[in-house]
Tab-separated table of C-alpha atoms in Angstrom:
chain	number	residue	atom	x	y	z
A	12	UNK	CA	-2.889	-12.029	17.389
A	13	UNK	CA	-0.355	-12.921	14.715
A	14	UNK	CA	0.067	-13.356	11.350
A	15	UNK	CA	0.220	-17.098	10.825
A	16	UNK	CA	3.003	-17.000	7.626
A	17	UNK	CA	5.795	-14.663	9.151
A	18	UNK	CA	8.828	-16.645	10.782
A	19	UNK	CA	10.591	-13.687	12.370
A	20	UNK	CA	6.938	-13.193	14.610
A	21	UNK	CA	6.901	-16.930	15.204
A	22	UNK	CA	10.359	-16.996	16.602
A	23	UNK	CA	9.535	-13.591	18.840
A	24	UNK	CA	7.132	-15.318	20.466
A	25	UNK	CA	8.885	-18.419	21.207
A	26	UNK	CA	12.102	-16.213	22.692
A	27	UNK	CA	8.963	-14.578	25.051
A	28	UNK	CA	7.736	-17.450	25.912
A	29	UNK	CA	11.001	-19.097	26.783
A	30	UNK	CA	12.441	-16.235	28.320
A	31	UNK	CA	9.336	-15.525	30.965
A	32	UNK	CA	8.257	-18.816	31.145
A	33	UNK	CA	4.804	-18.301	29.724
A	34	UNK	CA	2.020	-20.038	27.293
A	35	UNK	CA	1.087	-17.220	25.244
A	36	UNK	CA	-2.361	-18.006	23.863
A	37	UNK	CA	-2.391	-17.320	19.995
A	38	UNK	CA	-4.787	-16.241	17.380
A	39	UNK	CA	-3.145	-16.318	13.918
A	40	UNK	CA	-4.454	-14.856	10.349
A	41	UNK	CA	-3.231	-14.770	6.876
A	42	UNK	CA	-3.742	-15.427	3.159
A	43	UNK	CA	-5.013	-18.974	3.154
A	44	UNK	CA	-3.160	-19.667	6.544
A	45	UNK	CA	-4.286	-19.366	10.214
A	46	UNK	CA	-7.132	-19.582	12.680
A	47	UNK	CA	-8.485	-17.339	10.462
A	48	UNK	CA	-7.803	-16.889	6.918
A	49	UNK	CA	-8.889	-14.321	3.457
A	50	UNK	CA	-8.995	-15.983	0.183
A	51	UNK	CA	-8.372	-13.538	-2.127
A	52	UNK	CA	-11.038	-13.462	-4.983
A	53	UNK	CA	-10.632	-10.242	-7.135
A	54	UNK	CA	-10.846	-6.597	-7.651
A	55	UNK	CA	-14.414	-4.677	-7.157
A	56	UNK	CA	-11.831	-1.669	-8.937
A	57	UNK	CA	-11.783	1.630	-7.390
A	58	UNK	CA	-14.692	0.118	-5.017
A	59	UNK	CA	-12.581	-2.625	-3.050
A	60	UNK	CA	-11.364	-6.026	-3.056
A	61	UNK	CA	-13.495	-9.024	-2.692
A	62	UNK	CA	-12.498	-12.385	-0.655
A	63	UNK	CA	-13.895	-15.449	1.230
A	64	UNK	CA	-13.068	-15.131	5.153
A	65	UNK	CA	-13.034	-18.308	6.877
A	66	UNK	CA	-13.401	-18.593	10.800
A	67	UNK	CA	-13.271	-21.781	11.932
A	68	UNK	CA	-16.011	-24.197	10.265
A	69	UNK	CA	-17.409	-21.147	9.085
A	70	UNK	CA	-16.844	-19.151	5.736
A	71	UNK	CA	-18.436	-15.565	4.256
A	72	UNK	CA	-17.906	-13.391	1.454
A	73	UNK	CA	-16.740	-10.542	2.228
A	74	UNK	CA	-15.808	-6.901	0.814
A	75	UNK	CA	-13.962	-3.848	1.827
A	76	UNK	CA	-14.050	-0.672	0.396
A	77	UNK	CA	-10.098	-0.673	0.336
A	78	UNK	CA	-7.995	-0.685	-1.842
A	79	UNK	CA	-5.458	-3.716	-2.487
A	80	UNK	CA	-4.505	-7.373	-1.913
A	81	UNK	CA	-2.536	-5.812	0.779
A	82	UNK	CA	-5.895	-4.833	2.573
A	83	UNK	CA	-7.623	-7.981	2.288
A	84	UNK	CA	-5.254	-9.379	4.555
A	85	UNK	CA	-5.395	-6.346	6.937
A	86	UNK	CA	-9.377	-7.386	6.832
A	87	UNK	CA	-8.104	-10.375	8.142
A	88	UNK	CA	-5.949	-9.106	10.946
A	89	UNK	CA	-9.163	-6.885	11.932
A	90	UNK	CA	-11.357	-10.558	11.703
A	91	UNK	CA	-8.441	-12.460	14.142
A	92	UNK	CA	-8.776	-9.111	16.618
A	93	UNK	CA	-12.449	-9.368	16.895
A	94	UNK	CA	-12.687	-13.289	17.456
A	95	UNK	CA	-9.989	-13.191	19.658
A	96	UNK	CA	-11.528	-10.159	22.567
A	97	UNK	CA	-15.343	-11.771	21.450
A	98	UNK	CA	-15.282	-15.194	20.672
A	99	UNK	CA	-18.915	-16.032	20.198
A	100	UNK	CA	-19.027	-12.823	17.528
A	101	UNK	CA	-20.400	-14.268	14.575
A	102	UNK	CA	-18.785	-14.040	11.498
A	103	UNK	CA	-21.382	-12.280	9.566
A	104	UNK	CA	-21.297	-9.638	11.622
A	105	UNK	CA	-17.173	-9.328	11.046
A	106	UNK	CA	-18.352	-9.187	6.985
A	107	UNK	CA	-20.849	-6.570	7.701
A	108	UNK	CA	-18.297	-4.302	10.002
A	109	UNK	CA	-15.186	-4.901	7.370
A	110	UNK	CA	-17.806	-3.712	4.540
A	111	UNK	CA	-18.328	-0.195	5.935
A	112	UNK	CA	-15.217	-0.034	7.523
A	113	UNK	CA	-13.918	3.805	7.085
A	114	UNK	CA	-9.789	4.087	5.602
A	115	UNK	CA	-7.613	7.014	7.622
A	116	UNK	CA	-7.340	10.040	4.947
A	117	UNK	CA	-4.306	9.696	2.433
A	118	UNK	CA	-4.621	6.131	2.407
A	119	UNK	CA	-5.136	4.861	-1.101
A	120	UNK	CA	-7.752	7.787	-1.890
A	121	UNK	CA	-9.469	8.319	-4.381
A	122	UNK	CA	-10.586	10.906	-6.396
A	123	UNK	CA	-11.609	12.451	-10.083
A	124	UNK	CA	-9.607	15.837	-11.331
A	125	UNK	CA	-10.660	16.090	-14.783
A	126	UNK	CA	-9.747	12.911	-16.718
A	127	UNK	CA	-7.906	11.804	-14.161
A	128	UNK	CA	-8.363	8.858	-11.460
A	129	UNK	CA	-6.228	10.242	-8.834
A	130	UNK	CA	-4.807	7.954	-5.825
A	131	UNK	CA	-3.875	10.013	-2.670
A	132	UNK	CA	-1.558	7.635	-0.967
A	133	UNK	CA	0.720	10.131	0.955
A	134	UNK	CA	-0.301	9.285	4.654
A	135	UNK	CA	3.025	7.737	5.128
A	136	UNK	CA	5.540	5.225	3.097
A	137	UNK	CA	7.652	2.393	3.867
A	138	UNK	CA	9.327	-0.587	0.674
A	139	UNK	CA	6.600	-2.756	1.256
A	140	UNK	CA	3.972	-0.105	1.233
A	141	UNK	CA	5.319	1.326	-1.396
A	142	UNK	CA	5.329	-1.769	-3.394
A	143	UNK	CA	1.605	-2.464	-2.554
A	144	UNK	CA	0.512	0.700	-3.350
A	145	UNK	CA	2.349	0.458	-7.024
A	146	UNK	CA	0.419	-2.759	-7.423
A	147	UNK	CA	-2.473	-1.228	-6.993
A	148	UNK	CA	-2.137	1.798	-9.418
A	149	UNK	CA	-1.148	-0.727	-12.129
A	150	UNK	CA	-4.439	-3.166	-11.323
A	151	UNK	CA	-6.718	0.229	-11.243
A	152	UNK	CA	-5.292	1.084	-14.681
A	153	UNK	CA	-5.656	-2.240	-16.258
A	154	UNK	CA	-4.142	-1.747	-19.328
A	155	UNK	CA	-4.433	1.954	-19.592
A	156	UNK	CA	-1.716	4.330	-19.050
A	157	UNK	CA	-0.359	5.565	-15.213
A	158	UNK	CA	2.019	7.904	-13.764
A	159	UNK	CA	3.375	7.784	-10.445
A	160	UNK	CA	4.741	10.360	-8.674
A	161	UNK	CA	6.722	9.433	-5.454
A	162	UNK	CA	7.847	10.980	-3.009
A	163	UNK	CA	11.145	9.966	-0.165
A	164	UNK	CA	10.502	7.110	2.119
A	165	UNK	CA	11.947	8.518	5.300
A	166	UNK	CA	13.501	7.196	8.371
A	167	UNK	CA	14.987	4.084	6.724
A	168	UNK	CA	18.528	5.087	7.896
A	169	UNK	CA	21.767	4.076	6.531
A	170	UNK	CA	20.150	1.685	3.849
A	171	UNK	CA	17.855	4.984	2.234
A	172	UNK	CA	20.094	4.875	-0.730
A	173	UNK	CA	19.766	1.563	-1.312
A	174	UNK	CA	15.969	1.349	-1.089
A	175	UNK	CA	15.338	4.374	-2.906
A	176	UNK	CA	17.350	2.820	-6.175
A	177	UNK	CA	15.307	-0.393	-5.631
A	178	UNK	CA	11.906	1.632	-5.835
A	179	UNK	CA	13.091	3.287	-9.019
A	180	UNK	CA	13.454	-0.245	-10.096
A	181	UNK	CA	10.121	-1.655	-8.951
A	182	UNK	CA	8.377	1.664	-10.351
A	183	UNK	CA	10.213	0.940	-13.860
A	184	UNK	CA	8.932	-2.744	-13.984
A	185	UNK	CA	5.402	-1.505	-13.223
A	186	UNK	CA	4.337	-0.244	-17.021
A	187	UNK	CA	4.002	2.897	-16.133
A	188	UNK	CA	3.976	5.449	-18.655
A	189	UNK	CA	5.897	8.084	-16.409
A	190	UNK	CA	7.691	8.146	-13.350
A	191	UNK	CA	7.758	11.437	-11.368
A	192	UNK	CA	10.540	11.792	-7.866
A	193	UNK	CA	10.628	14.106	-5.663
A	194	UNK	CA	12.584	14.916	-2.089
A	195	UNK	CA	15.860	14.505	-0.657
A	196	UNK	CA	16.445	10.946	-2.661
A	197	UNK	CA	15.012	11.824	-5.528
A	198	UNK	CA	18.463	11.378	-7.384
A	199	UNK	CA	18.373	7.273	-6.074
A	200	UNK	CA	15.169	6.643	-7.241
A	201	UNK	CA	15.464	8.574	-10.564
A	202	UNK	CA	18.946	6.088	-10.833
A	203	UNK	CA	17.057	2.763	-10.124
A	204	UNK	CA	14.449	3.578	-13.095
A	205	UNK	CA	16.667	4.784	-15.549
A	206	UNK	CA	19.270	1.718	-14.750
A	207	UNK	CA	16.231	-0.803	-15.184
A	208	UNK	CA	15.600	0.980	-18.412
A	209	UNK	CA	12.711	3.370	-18.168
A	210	UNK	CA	13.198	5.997	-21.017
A	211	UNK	CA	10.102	8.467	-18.987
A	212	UNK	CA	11.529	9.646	-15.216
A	213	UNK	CA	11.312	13.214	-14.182
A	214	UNK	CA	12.903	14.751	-10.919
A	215	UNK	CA	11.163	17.359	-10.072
A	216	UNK	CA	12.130	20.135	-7.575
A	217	UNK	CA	9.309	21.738	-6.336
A	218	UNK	CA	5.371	20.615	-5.592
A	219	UNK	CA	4.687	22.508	-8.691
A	220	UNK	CA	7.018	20.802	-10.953
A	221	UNK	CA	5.442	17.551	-9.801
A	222	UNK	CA	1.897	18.971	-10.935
A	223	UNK	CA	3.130	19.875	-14.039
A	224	UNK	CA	5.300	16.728	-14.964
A	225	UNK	CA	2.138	14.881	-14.082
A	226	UNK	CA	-0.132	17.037	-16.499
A	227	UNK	CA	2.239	17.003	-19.418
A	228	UNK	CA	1.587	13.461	-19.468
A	229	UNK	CA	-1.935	13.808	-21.633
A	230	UNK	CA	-3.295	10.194	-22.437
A	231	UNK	CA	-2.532	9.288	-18.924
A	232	UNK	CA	-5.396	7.787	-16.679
A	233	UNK	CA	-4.730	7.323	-13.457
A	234	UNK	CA	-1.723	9.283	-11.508
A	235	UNK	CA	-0.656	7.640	-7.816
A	236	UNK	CA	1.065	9.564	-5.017
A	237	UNK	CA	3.174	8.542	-2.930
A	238	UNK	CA	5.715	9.222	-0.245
A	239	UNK	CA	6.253	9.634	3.988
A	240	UNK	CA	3.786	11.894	5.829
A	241	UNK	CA	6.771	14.438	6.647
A	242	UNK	CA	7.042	14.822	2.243
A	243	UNK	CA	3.168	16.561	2.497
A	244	UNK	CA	2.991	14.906	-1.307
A	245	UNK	CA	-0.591	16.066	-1.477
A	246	UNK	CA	0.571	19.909	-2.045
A	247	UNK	CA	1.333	18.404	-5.755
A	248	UNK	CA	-2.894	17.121	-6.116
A	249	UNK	CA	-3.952	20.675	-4.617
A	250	UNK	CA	-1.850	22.914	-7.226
């Protein structure tokens, strides 16, 4: 099962195939691409996303209670999965499945302290999740203001620095209000935000300054956190 508009997978599977002499039977998915494909259709806010899955000749509407453009084409990936171990499973049944479909704790939760809309996001991090997730906070607000606080994405190796200046860059572009950092590259990120020009970023040293930077901030809305499991980000939402 692969996803139908990613190069680098097509070209795996050729090398495999090449190498071992094999046919590898595929089943691909994607955003308006593959066997089958999500349609994107809007925002059901802090309930889901909405989107058309089509299978074949056959198309539903379908929702998940995720969060996230990002999830409507893991719905997708789920759908290809199915069809491909069940073939005759019908694709209403996929719809009603992906529809009550529980999320892992941490992952785009959430949650009402006070006035706040509060996104628990700190199962784990990576750029692209990171990106998703910040994409998400700004859509929930819609219009309103939003802090994030972020935490280190770990395990990225020599390139860290470099990817932690780029998310203080992508967190600067997203309106945000207020940027909180936190962790080990808190310094690269807090670099990134200020360099694209954002006038609010706060590094904080402990879980407690994050709390606090994030309360100071009084018209706010909606607060995301985010960073890798090993940060424990969630401390900062339990002060």
């Amino acid at each position: 099962v692969l996803k139908a508009d990613d190069p680098e997978l097509a070209g795996g599977v050729l090398r495999v195939e090449k190498k071992h002499s094999l046919t590898i039977k595929q089943v691909t998915f994607g955003m308006g691409v593959g066997d089958i494909s999500a349609e994107y259709l809007g925002s059901l806010g802090l309930y889901g996303e909405r989107f058309l899955l089509r299978v074949g000749g056959e198309e539903v509407t379908c929702t998940i209670p995720q969060l996230g453009v990002h999830n409507v084409s893991n719905a997708a990936a789920a759908a290809a999965c199915a069809k491909a171990m069940f073939p005759d499973l019908k694709v209403s049944a996929i719809a009603e499945a992906l529809a009550s479909a529980r999320s892992a704790p941490m992952r785009l939760e959430t949650s009402t302290i006070g006035r706040l809309t509060v996104v628990n996001d700190c199962y784990n991090a990576n750029p692209v999740s990171m990106a998703a997730a910040i994409e998400v906070a700004e859509k929930l607000a819609a219009g309103h203001k939003f802090v994030l606080a972020l935490g280190d994405m770990r395990e990225l190796g020599e390139q860290s620095e470099y990817f932690h200046r780029e998310l203080g860059k992508k967190a600067a572009a997203s309106g945000a209000s207020q940027i909180v950092v936190f962790g080990e590259f808190s310094e690269a990120m807090l670099e990134g935000a200020v360099c694209a020009g954002h006038k609010r970023v706060f590094r904080a040293n402990s879980m407690e300054e994050v709390a606090q930077f994030v309360l100071d901030d009084r018209d706010t809305d909606l607060v995301l956190f985010k960073a890798s499991r090993g940060v424990q980000l969630e401390k900062a939402i339990q002060i």
